[in-house]
XYZ file of C-alpha atoms in Angstrom:
735
model
C -44.819 -21.591 -6.353
C -46.023 -19.134 -3.745
C -44.009 -16.017 -3.207
C -42.424 -15.982 0.262
C -42.262 -12.293 1.103
C -43.145 -9.717 3.649
C -44.425 -11.906 6.484
C -41.686 -11.508 9.040
C -42.627 -10.487 12.524
C -40.941 -7.471 14.057
C -39.536 -8.820 17.270
C -39.009 -5.799 19.479
C -37.091 -6.639 22.580
C -35.458 -9.792 21.192
C -31.928 -8.556 20.620
C -29.008 -10.331 19.002
C -25.555 -8.960 19.724
C -22.810 -9.674 17.180
C -19.641 -8.022 18.382
C -16.813 -10.371 19.264
C -17.338 -9.730 22.952
C -21.053 -10.446 23.288
C -23.426 -9.457 26.049
C -25.440 -11.915 28.057
C -28.794 -12.598 26.416
C -30.059 -15.070 29.007
C -31.655 -12.473 31.251
C -35.206 -11.641 32.198
C -36.153 -8.246 30.731
C -36.697 -5.471 33.210
C -39.069 -3.722 30.814
C -42.484 -5.408 30.943
C -42.971 -4.610 27.227
C -39.905 -6.590 26.153
C -40.233 -10.191 25.053
C -38.139 -13.192 25.956
C -37.547 -15.982 23.469
C -39.780 -18.245 25.586
C -42.682 -15.834 25.120
C -42.053 -15.376 21.412
C -42.104 -19.098 20.663
C -45.324 -19.720 22.575
C -47.247 -18.877 19.401
C -47.207 -21.587 16.712
C -47.158 -19.018 13.908
C -44.019 -17.392 15.340
C -41.708 -20.056 13.887
C -42.463 -19.200 10.277
C -42.540 -15.485 11.052
C -39.073 -15.631 12.565
C -37.852 -17.761 9.646
C -39.114 -15.000 7.359
C -37.097 -12.512 9.403
C -33.994 -14.600 8.681
C -34.672 -14.381 4.951
C -35.483 -10.687 5.315
C -32.038 -10.222 6.861
C -30.684 -10.476 3.313
C -33.181 -7.915 1.994
C -33.911 -5.187 4.537
C -31.671 -3.133 6.782
C -33.624 -2.941 10.012
C -36.890 -3.340 11.867
C -38.623 -0.400 10.166
C -38.428 0.002 6.420
C -36.874 1.756 4.655
C -34.922 3.245 7.578
C -35.287 4.209 11.214
C -34.486 1.124 13.293
C -31.249 -0.218 11.823
C -29.950 -3.700 12.608
C -26.356 -2.451 12.763
C -25.014 0.964 13.691
C -22.108 3.114 12.605
C -23.136 3.575 8.965
C -26.015 4.957 6.923
C -28.709 2.284 6.989
C -28.910 1.923 3.215
C -25.155 1.374 2.939
C -25.380 -1.234 5.688
C -27.944 -3.473 3.975
C -26.701 -7.026 3.303
C -27.065 -7.282 -0.472
C -25.774 -3.770 -1.119
C -22.714 -4.443 1.027
C -22.060 -7.741 -0.726
C -22.441 -6.069 -4.133
C -19.915 -3.361 -3.204
C -17.309 -5.974 -2.323
C -17.943 -8.164 -5.367
C -18.468 -5.522 -8.068
C -16.911 -2.149 -7.169
C -13.540 -3.867 -6.714
C -13.556 -5.074 -10.350
C -13.796 -3.992 -13.971
C -17.596 -4.180 -13.914
C -18.455 -1.126 -11.813
C -17.295 2.254 -10.566
C -19.211 4.593 -8.275
C -19.023 8.362 -8.426
C -19.956 9.310 -4.884
C -17.619 10.732 -2.265
C -19.086 8.893 0.713
C -16.206 8.222 3.083
C -13.929 5.512 1.587
C -16.275 4.207 -1.112
C -13.868 4.928 -3.995
C -11.166 2.836 -2.298
C -13.062 -0.240 -3.466
C -12.401 0.460 -7.139
C -8.917 1.770 -6.510
C -8.132 -1.319 -4.395
C -6.671 0.912 -1.691
C -8.778 -0.186 1.286
C -7.501 -0.917 4.778
C -8.686 -2.509 8.039
C -10.391 0.701 9.182
C -12.680 0.926 6.150
C -16.236 1.648 7.300
C -17.889 -0.198 4.404
C -15.827 -3.340 4.976
C -16.628 -3.231 8.684
C -20.330 -2.714 7.995
C -20.617 -5.777 5.798
C -18.466 -7.892 8.117
C -20.802 -7.099 11.010
C -23.840 -7.573 8.790
C -22.643 -11.119 8.002
C -22.220 -11.969 11.662
C -25.490 -10.324 12.636
C -27.156 -12.663 10.156
C -25.233 -15.633 11.586
C -26.364 -14.662 15.084
C -30.006 -14.495 13.993
C -29.737 -17.950 12.463
C -27.936 -19.355 15.503
C -30.693 -18.168 17.804
C -33.446 -19.709 15.672
C -31.547 -22.989 15.413
C -30.952 -22.918 19.168
C -34.674 -22.427 19.819
C -35.817 -25.266 17.533
C -33.929 -28.226 18.946
C -35.957 -31.381 19.641
C -35.593 -30.666 23.352
C -36.991 -27.150 22.996
C -39.885 -28.366 20.883
C -40.622 -31.137 23.389
C -40.715 -28.588 26.205
C -43.305 -26.581 24.263
C -45.349 -29.661 23.335
C -44.893 -29.000 19.619
C -46.163 -31.992 17.650
C -47.724 -33.097 14.380
C -47.481 -31.081 11.167
C -46.144 -28.005 12.941
C -43.189 -29.999 14.246
C -42.528 -31.394 10.758
C -42.658 -27.881 9.337
C -40.309 -26.541 12.001
C -37.754 -29.225 11.177
C -37.770 -27.930 7.597
C -37.544 -24.322 8.796
C -34.542 -25.268 10.902
C -32.785 -26.789 7.896
C -33.437 -23.566 5.962
C -31.995 -21.513 8.817
C -28.877 -23.683 8.698
C -28.682 -23.039 4.944
C -28.908 -19.275 5.485
C -26.171 -19.488 8.128
C -24.006 -21.533 5.731
C -24.595 -18.906 3.030
C -23.388 -16.107 5.294
C -20.425 -18.163 6.454
C -19.640 -18.795 2.768
C -19.566 -15.032 2.188
C -17.261 -14.683 5.202
C -15.058 -17.490 3.849
C -14.836 -15.912 0.406
C -14.301 -12.311 1.458
C -12.443 -12.524 4.783
C -10.930 -16.012 4.982
C -10.121 -16.685 8.641
C -12.989 -15.412 10.757
C -14.521 -15.688 14.237
C -16.823 -18.666 14.515
C -19.939 -19.232 16.618
C -22.787 -21.735 16.268
C -25.878 -22.678 18.257
C -23.646 -24.987 20.317
C -21.943 -22.010 21.959
C -23.472 -20.678 25.132
C -25.035 -17.270 24.851
C -22.997 -14.921 26.972
C -19.794 -12.960 27.187
C -16.927 -14.778 25.480
C -14.374 -14.314 22.742
C -15.235 -16.424 19.685
C -12.308 -18.467 18.366
C -10.912 -17.810 14.906
C -11.546 -20.563 12.362
C -9.096 -21.093 9.529
C -10.310 -20.782 5.974
C -9.798 -24.489 5.313
C -11.670 -25.490 8.484
C -14.528 -23.110 7.693
C -14.719 -24.677 4.230
C -15.106 -28.105 5.832
C -17.735 -26.829 8.243
C -19.869 -25.293 5.461
C -19.488 -28.426 3.359
C -20.580 -30.623 6.259
C -23.551 -28.414 7.126
C -24.864 -28.389 3.553
C -24.527 -32.156 3.270
C -26.272 -32.634 6.608
C -29.269 -30.476 5.728
C -29.665 -31.682 2.135
C -32.055 -34.544 3.036
C -34.000 -32.235 5.358
C -34.736 -29.550 2.766
C -37.751 -29.498 0.468
C -37.182 -31.088 -2.950
C -35.857 -28.870 -5.729
C -38.450 -26.450 -7.145
C -41.076 -27.492 -4.570
C -40.672 -24.818 -1.899
C -42.252 -21.377 -1.782
C -40.543 -18.895 -4.081
C -37.691 -17.234 -2.224
C -37.139 -20.087 0.227
C -34.197 -22.474 0.062
C -34.626 -26.020 -1.202
C -32.256 -28.844 -2.083
C -31.183 -27.056 -5.278
C -30.111 -23.995 -3.291
C -27.903 -26.223 -1.124
C -26.530 -27.963 -4.237
C -25.683 -24.603 -5.790
C -23.830 -23.407 -2.717
C -21.909 -26.699 -2.637
C -21.034 -26.348 -6.326
C -19.710 -22.836 -5.693
C -17.766 -24.034 -2.678
C -16.153 -26.818 -4.717
C -15.412 -24.666 -7.786
C -13.413 -22.318 -5.557
C -11.921 -25.037 -3.340
C -8.384 -24.526 -4.700
C -8.532 -20.874 -3.619
C -10.001 -21.670 -0.217
C -8.063 -24.808 0.724
C -5.371 -25.419 -1.892
C -7.108 -28.625 -3.035
C -9.188 -28.991 -6.222
C -12.686 -30.456 -5.901
C -13.818 -30.188 -9.502
C -15.561 -33.559 -9.738
C -17.643 -32.626 -6.722
C -18.569 -29.358 -8.432
C -19.740 -31.202 -11.526
C -21.777 -33.665 -9.427
C -23.831 -30.915 -7.804
C -24.190 -28.987 -11.066
C -25.604 -32.154 -12.617
C -28.044 -32.532 -9.725
C -29.421 -29.074 -10.498
C -29.469 -29.566 -14.267
C -31.423 -32.804 -13.774
C -33.940 -31.154 -11.434
C -36.075 -29.642 -14.199
C -34.747 -26.098 -14.454
C -34.556 -24.335 -17.829
C -33.355 -20.968 -19.058
C -35.815 -18.073 -18.988
C -36.344 -17.411 -22.735
C -35.790 -13.634 -22.445
C -32.630 -12.583 -20.587
C -34.032 -9.140 -19.735
C -36.980 -10.683 -17.873
C -34.615 -11.944 -15.161
C -34.063 -8.373 -13.937
C -37.524 -6.812 -14.106
C -40.168 -6.043 -11.490
C -41.981 -9.329 -12.162
C -38.897 -11.534 -12.327
C -40.581 -13.829 -9.794
C -42.195 -15.318 -12.919
C -38.788 -16.671 -13.995
C -38.884 -19.616 -11.580
C -37.851 -21.955 -14.386
C -34.324 -20.495 -14.105
C -34.032 -18.862 -10.685
C -32.848 -21.283 -8.004
C -32.663 -18.934 -5.018
C -33.631 -15.284 -4.823
C -33.633 -12.388 -2.393
C -37.152 -11.009 -2.591
C -38.256 -7.389 -2.647
C -41.645 -5.710 -2.702
C -42.013 -1.981 -3.292
C -44.692 -1.617 -0.644
C -43.704 -4.140 2.005
C -39.928 -4.674 1.926
C -38.593 -1.166 1.564
C -34.883 -0.488 1.780
C -32.300 1.866 0.309
C -30.099 -1.136 -0.380
C -30.931 -4.223 -2.421
C -32.490 -3.696 -5.812
C -33.530 -0.164 -4.812
C -29.836 0.615 -5.062
C -29.346 -1.477 -8.204
C -32.172 0.303 -10.061
C -31.631 3.896 -8.855
C -27.838 4.182 -8.595
C -27.074 3.590 -12.331
C -29.521 6.319 -13.485
C -28.220 9.839 -14.143
C -27.657 12.671 -16.622
C -29.633 12.038 -19.873
C -31.331 8.905 -18.583
C -35.077 9.209 -17.877
C -35.866 7.548 -14.518
C -39.440 6.646 -15.489
C -38.021 4.544 -18.332
C -36.737 2.271 -15.572
C -39.855 2.424 -13.386
C -38.596 4.856 -10.734
C -39.117 8.528 -9.990
C -35.482 9.564 -9.753
C -31.905 8.457 -10.311
C -28.953 8.601 -7.947
C -26.248 9.195 -10.576
C -23.624 6.886 -9.114
C -22.730 3.568 -10.746
C -21.330 2.964 -14.245
C -18.940 0.512 -15.867
C -15.426 0.597 -17.312
C -14.267 0.235 -20.895
C -12.607 -3.069 -19.936
C -16.065 -4.528 -19.382
C -17.535 -2.806 -22.446
C -14.848 -4.538 -24.543
C -16.390 -7.910 -23.628
C -19.233 -6.934 -25.968
C -17.589 -4.294 -28.190
C -13.860 -5.063 -28.518
C -13.152 -1.921 -30.566
C -15.510 0.536 -28.866
C -14.175 4.107 -28.866
C -17.174 6.377 -28.216
C -20.953 6.455 -27.846
C -22.915 3.744 -29.596
C -25.664 6.095 -30.751
C -25.610 7.352 -34.342
C -28.685 9.570 -34.480
C -29.088 12.842 -32.550
C -31.108 13.111 -29.353
C -34.410 14.856 -30.166
C -35.570 17.960 -28.287
C -37.125 16.897 -24.998
C -40.772 17.059 -23.972
C -42.192 18.592 -27.161
C -45.151 16.248 -27.058
C -46.145 17.493 -23.609
C -47.311 20.731 -25.267
C -49.595 19.042 -27.822
C -53.386 18.857 -27.340
C -54.524 15.305 -26.545
C -57.591 13.144 -26.900
C -58.006 9.869 -25.035
C -58.654 6.320 -26.218
C -60.343 4.294 -23.448
C -61.340 0.741 -24.232
C -61.140 -2.913 -23.378
C -57.380 -2.820 -24.005
C -56.823 -0.646 -20.897
C -59.827 -1.116 -18.623
C -62.030 1.583 -20.107
C -60.118 4.295 -18.279
C -60.434 7.694 -20.017
C -57.792 9.192 -17.745
C -55.062 6.774 -18.869
C -52.399 8.989 -20.463
C -50.634 5.977 -21.991
C -53.482 5.561 -24.516
C -53.842 8.963 -26.140
C -53.561 10.689 -29.523
C -51.920 14.079 -30.095
C -52.432 17.029 -32.418
C -48.965 18.241 -33.422
C -50.326 21.330 -35.217
C -53.129 21.973 -32.693
C -55.558 21.954 -35.629
C -58.099 19.368 -34.531
C -56.295 16.504 -36.276
C -55.020 13.851 -33.859
C -52.777 10.871 -34.445
C -51.098 8.076 -32.549
C -50.256 4.376 -32.556
C -51.680 1.833 -30.114
C -51.354 -1.923 -29.614
C -54.724 -3.689 -29.459
C -55.438 -7.306 -28.476
C -57.886 -9.166 -30.715
C -61.490 -7.899 -30.609
C -60.604 -4.702 -28.780
C -63.462 -2.263 -28.314
C -62.669 1.417 -27.807
C -63.944 5.002 -28.031
C -62.505 8.525 -28.066
C -62.940 11.168 -25.367
C -61.884 14.820 -25.567
C -60.828 14.858 -21.922
C -59.789 12.412 -19.194
C -63.460 11.667 -18.489
C -66.632 10.546 -20.248
C -68.191 14.029 -20.564
C -67.609 14.188 -24.323
C -67.073 10.815 -25.970
C -67.326 9.511 -29.518
C -68.012 6.126 -31.035
C -69.062 4.952 -34.473
C -72.667 3.878 -34.905
C -72.932 2.048 -38.203
C -69.164 1.444 -38.602
C -68.979 4.065 -41.369
C -65.915 6.000 -40.206
C -68.043 8.882 -38.946
C -67.798 9.731 -35.255
C -71.058 9.930 -33.335
C -71.356 11.565 -29.909
C -71.945 8.696 -27.467
C -71.910 6.286 -30.420
C -71.248 2.567 -30.500
C -67.928 1.089 -29.497
C -65.376 0.835 -32.297
C -63.984 -2.685 -32.799
C -60.470 -3.717 -33.848
C -60.991 -7.374 -34.710
C -57.338 -8.394 -35.133
C -54.512 -8.136 -32.664
C -51.941 -5.626 -33.807
C -50.331 -2.208 -33.774
C -52.740 0.377 -35.165
C -52.211 3.812 -36.707
C -55.169 5.919 -35.579
C -56.206 9.300 -36.997
C -59.075 11.422 -35.703
C -60.359 14.665 -37.243
C -62.560 16.475 -34.743
C -63.324 19.181 -37.315
C -65.414 16.901 -39.528
C -65.801 14.042 -36.998
C -64.070 11.382 -39.062
C -61.500 8.775 -38.104
C -59.411 5.969 -39.557
C -57.449 3.162 -37.983
C -55.162 0.769 -39.797
C -53.091 -2.169 -38.592
C -49.370 -1.719 -39.245
C -46.259 -3.809 -39.180
C -42.927 -2.034 -39.502
C -39.631 -2.725 -41.170
C -36.370 -1.090 -42.246
C -35.506 -0.583 -45.906
C -32.702 1.099 -47.840
C -29.364 0.752 -49.528
C -27.767 0.033 -46.138
C -29.951 -3.061 -45.560
C -29.520 -6.584 -46.864
C -32.580 -6.234 -49.110
C -31.624 -2.854 -50.516
C -34.546 -0.669 -51.604
C -36.454 -3.726 -52.814
C -37.517 -5.462 -49.590
C -37.973 -4.659 -45.899
C -36.067 -6.096 -42.987
C -38.837 -6.763 -40.451
C -38.832 -5.228 -36.994
C -40.343 -6.757 -33.831
C -42.748 -5.004 -31.460
C -41.997 -5.193 -27.722
C -45.006 -4.456 -25.504
C -42.751 -3.899 -22.471
C -40.998 -0.918 -24.067
C -43.590 0.136 -26.652
C -40.886 0.014 -29.312
C -40.230 -1.647 -32.628
C -36.728 -3.114 -32.703
C -34.344 -4.925 -35.021
C -30.717 -6.031 -34.876
C -29.245 -5.881 -38.357
C -26.011 -6.015 -40.263
C -25.948 -2.736 -42.212
C -23.692 -1.540 -44.982
C -22.620 2.057 -45.512
C -25.641 3.684 -47.163
C -29.108 4.974 -46.292
C -32.296 3.656 -44.694
C -35.882 4.524 -43.774
C -38.730 2.986 -41.780
C -41.891 1.889 -43.554
C -45.127 0.096 -42.722
C -46.742 -2.931 -44.323
C -44.022 -3.385 -46.983
C -45.283 -0.374 -48.910
C -44.536 3.301 -49.376
C -47.932 4.635 -48.271
C -46.628 5.021 -44.725
C -42.894 5.688 -44.419
C -40.781 7.670 -41.995
C -37.456 9.432 -42.377
C -35.606 12.178 -40.518
C -35.645 15.583 -42.224
C -33.124 17.902 -40.622
C -31.448 15.041 -38.762
C -32.950 16.116 -35.434
C -33.903 12.676 -34.124
C -37.627 13.154 -34.900
C -39.263 11.090 -37.640
C -41.475 12.633 -40.312
C -43.712 11.029 -42.943
C -41.832 10.898 -46.264
C -38.828 12.378 -44.438
C -35.236 12.296 -45.601
C -33.253 9.087 -45.771
C -31.140 8.320 -42.692
C -27.419 7.910 -43.407
C -25.392 4.963 -42.155
C -21.750 5.951 -42.478
C -20.054 2.700 -41.517
C -20.835 -0.973 -42.024
C -21.465 -2.996 -38.912
C -23.977 -4.554 -36.540
C -26.672 -2.117 -35.433
C -29.495 -2.148 -32.911
C -32.395 -0.138 -34.311
C -35.449 0.930 -32.342
C -38.404 3.141 -33.190
C -40.989 4.530 -30.769
C -44.221 5.773 -32.268
C -47.109 5.860 -29.786
C -47.803 9.610 -29.537
C -45.910 12.205 -31.582
C -43.088 13.099 -31.570
C -42.012 9.836 -33.221
C -38.415 9.002 -32.400
C -35.820 6.399 -33.188
C -32.449 5.173 -31.983
C -29.753 3.651 -34.153
C -26.901 2.272 -32.117
C -23.891 0.376 -33.081
C -25.011 -2.845 -31.548
C -24.467 -6.461 -30.909
C -26.688 -9.386 -31.570
C -25.902 -10.193 -27.953
C -28.975 -8.855 -26.151
C -27.203 -8.910 -22.803
C -25.335 -5.733 -23.803
C -27.508 -3.244 -21.896
C -25.703 0.091 -22.100
C -26.849 3.713 -22.116
C -24.330 5.891 -23.915
C -26.087 9.181 -24.741
C -23.905 11.852 -23.147
C -21.635 9.212 -21.623
C -17.975 8.925 -22.585
C -16.240 5.576 -22.598
C -13.089 6.836 -20.890
C -13.204 7.456 -17.144
C -11.078 10.527 -16.584
C -12.793 11.384 -13.314
C -14.587 8.670 -11.342
C -16.731 11.288 -9.617
C -18.279 12.444 -12.922
C -21.283 10.290 -13.831
C -20.784 10.994 -17.556
C -17.399 9.234 -17.393
C -18.099 5.588 -18.189
C -21.069 3.996 -19.903
C -24.227 3.504 -17.885
C -25.807 0.068 -17.498
C -29.573 -0.495 -17.785
C -29.838 -4.098 -16.620
C -31.964 -3.633 -13.493
C -35.452 -2.110 -13.869
C -38.632 -1.657 -11.846
C -40.784 -2.395 -14.899
C -42.668 -5.595 -15.654
C -42.320 -7.626 -18.818
C -45.615 -6.076 -20.021
C -44.264 -2.543 -19.585
C -45.994 -1.610 -16.323
C -44.230 0.141 -13.443
C -43.672 -1.721 -10.196
C -45.968 -1.071 -7.258
C -43.859 1.864 -6.004
C -41.720 4.391 -7.913
C -39.070 4.522 -5.177
C -38.796 0.955 -3.946
C -38.724 -1.700 -6.688
C -40.529 -5.025 -6.804
C -37.478 -6.476 -8.553
C -36.027 -9.538 -6.843
C -32.339 -10.431 -6.845
C -31.610 -13.860 -8.410
C -28.679 -14.922 -6.244
C -28.500 -18.392 -7.822
C -29.721 -19.232 -11.328
C -29.297 -21.947 -13.916
C -27.057 -20.057 -16.363
C -24.431 -19.799 -13.632
C -24.679 -23.561 -13.100
C -24.119 -24.211 -16.817
C -21.011 -22.020 -16.784
C -19.682 -23.604 -13.573
C -20.112 -27.063 -15.104
C -18.217 -26.000 -18.234
C -15.413 -24.394 -16.233
C -14.981 -27.420 -13.973
C -14.748 -29.718 -17.019
C -12.195 -27.438 -18.692
C -10.165 -27.405 -15.474
C -10.011 -31.197 -15.452
C -13.153 -32.697 -13.904
C -13.414 -36.286 -15.122
C -17.110 -36.896 -14.479
C -18.396 -34.366 -16.991
C -18.033 -34.041 -20.738
C -16.800 -31.275 -22.986
C -19.719 -32.029 -25.302
C -22.218 -31.275 -22.553
C -20.195 -28.226 -21.525
C -20.375 -26.865 -25.075
C -24.100 -27.572 -25.236
C -24.765 -25.702 -21.992
C -22.680 -22.698 -23.030
C -24.419 -22.526 -26.396
C -27.827 -22.657 -24.719
C -26.809 -19.487 -22.902
C -25.456 -17.962 -26.123
C -28.590 -18.845 -28.071
C -30.735 -17.092 -25.464
C -28.393 -14.091 -25.559
C -28.718 -13.894 -29.338
C -32.548 -13.933 -29.218
C -32.908 -17.591 -30.138
C -30.472 -17.492 -33.061
C -27.438 -19.751 -33.354
C -25.121 -17.152 -34.889
C -23.598 -16.497 -31.465
C -22.803 -20.138 -30.769
C -19.188 -21.190 -30.369
C -17.251 -24.270 -31.448
C -15.444 -26.728 -29.221
C -12.134 -25.102 -30.116
C -13.401 -21.741 -28.842
C -14.463 -23.180 -25.490
C -11.487 -22.199 -23.348
C -11.050 -20.992 -19.789
C -10.403 -17.452 -21.055
C -13.705 -17.607 -22.945
C -15.517 -18.851 -19.823
C -14.233 -15.952 -17.734
C -15.412 -13.426 -20.322
C -18.717 -15.234 -20.806
C -19.331 -15.184 -17.063
C -18.843 -11.413 -17.205
C -21.290 -11.058 -20.106
C -23.922 -13.309 -18.538
C -23.619 -12.497 -14.832
C -22.457 -8.879 -14.642
C -23.724 -6.849 -11.691
C -25.023 -10.011 -9.994
C -22.254 -10.261 -7.397
C -19.874 -12.814 -8.968
C -17.025 -10.882 -10.576
C -14.464 -10.520 -7.765
C -14.665 -14.220 -6.874
C -14.311 -15.145 -10.557
C -11.274 -12.913 -11.126
C -9.541 -14.313 -8.041
C -10.194 -17.897 -9.145
C -8.642 -17.069 -12.538
C -5.689 -15.236 -10.949
C -6.658 -11.890 -12.481
C -7.942 -9.828 -9.567
C -4.794 -8.256 -8.145
C -2.032 -9.291 -10.528
C -0.916 -7.451 -13.649
C -2.051 -9.885 -16.361
C -5.408 -8.126 -16.509
C -5.971 -4.510 -15.512
C -8.828 -2.059 -15.914
C -9.198 1.721 -15.559
C -8.277 2.988 -12.088
C -7.289 -0.396 -10.704
C -4.521 0.521 -8.270
C -5.605 4.202 -8.491
C -3.924 4.534 -11.890
C -5.973 5.808 -14.882
C -5.035 2.896 -17.126
C -4.880 0.388 -14.267
C -1.952 -1.439 -12.719
C -1.042 -4.507 -10.708
C -1.933 -4.461 -7.030
C -0.807 -6.549 -4.062
C -2.015 -10.139 -3.766
C -2.947 -9.582 -0.117
C -6.002 -7.711 -1.463
C -7.466 -11.040 -2.584
C -8.799 -11.137 0.987
C -10.412 -8.206 2.774
C -9.065 -7.272 6.200
C -10.846 -8.122 9.391
C -12.096 -4.830 10.835
C -9.495 -3.312 13.142
C -12.242 -2.761 15.721
C -12.919 -6.505 15.925
C -9.255 -7.490 15.979
C -8.736 -5.040 18.816
C -11.708 -6.400 20.769
C -11.015 -10.113 20.377
C -7.574 -11.450 21.389
C -8.297 -14.671 19.466
C -8.205 -12.903 16.095
C -5.159 -12.574 13.868
C -5.354 -10.008 11.078
C -5.135 -11.221 7.487
C -1.649 -10.998 5.986
C -0.671 -7.657 4.470
C -2.889 -5.537 6.683
């Protein structure tokens, strides 16, 4: 599929007003530089450009990225971006996220102490209706009558009919968010005259019916599933929104529609989607490659769709304290968002402290070591590439490092980041020759490279690494193999360890082995054994590359969705404003699956997968467990175990039995699979666990251990400013 990004036209002069008492838009501009809609739509290309603006309404915050010409006023532009506002409402109000900042009323979200004057609630409410107004105007300008008046015919007219259906989908999506968050809201469509009037309030049940009818009406008009440009809505996007509508129908209308939910889930499952094999790849800078699983995404590009909301927020805000921003593909962290122990317990039911066993090594020692460079076919023959270097720890002319080479890699050594002094090996005799022939590594692999510039000799040997010791299943007799990950440059393993000791060694032999003498977090050849005090599941990683060689041993889970950073972080949240209170989450990154940074170190390329197949599998299973008669528990179990198998790196040891497939399990599994993707509040409300006292989490109700809150909080208030401006609006109960 093509990637639908960054083509929207900035339409200066074409304003859309979204307050309840709107201004008249049907006027001729007094300023000769302003455009009327008639002028805009004279150009055939304008239709797709304006459609792109509708999609961009979910991604950017104004007409000039990243800030400067905001779509809505009254709040910092980054806070007012659509996805960031939606995420605040869906995540900060739950067990999955807390934020440490003191911006206005932001902490009221986690405390569940908000009111109708809350600036963040108002900002997202108006953002929703700004988006609705944009869609209404496009739909209004693409009627058959309008197209006839402009003599639009042929393929362009066919295309515009599809664009119009997509605009109706985007409007239905925003009205769905209004339905879910606010309930009874003002309602305007393209049928309403543009001018000064007070929109009527539509009940939650009636809005449900409207969204349902719209999605059914546009379904035949949308492009077939998986056939549209990436980032644009197709039939599967409409099916997903219908499935979500029906799964929550009891909350919205008081009537179950579980069979309908299953029907649309089955439509999607039968449309050819499959799970992305690696869970982590769904949240990286090149996650547009995961089109096998992603059904509908909000697209971002670090150079062309810049915003301080969206995935810029999701990547930067969780980085702070001991975390290294460049490890996540950005230049800095914002030190704001973490998670609660209630969510941690979904992966680690008995967690009490940091997961890390080994000490953190001294920082930046390797930056003081002399370097030589290794340009070659593996990196574009770039002698200035600091990712492919060797270091001399003792500054004695002896250099060492580890590099991954594809098959038949050719390379040389240079003493600086240029070709002024370079060495090859003429004759392949292990002797370095100034300007000599390229050195060839015939086999793909991870190579230990040593260079002695004193006598101009070198060696390179392919290595494969494992863990061995009394703590491992094989004891001191056999290695437990590790796996190399090119994206992180690390060797990793998830193992069941006993109390005992362990070391790292290469090629199932003792010629090359690493331990930790002094227990300082830095590995040494033939170093001391590393102690494992307690039996359990451990995630083990080792990073060689350039000295210093380091490792991490964490109490782990075979569940690879558990992406926590715990160094210097305490599990208990004593003070929400302290970033070290609560474990950090590392799910969102601006790094590609091959380990490269995104195109910009401030604004990520990472897209937001709003709808994806794993969610569909879990919705199907939940609907069946709740009583849908047109699905099967056997299929439900199969779908859940597909998700679990992916989570456990292709192994079946995380699979569950039919007896374990319960509604309580589904709620927890949705948390493990979909955390920080904007689902949690809706899920907790559907399960009756958002405001009541059957499930609490730290600081719910502004109490350290959590407490029950009022059920009126299951809906957000309509902004007091809008209720005051529109006599048709009645405030939600309890506010």
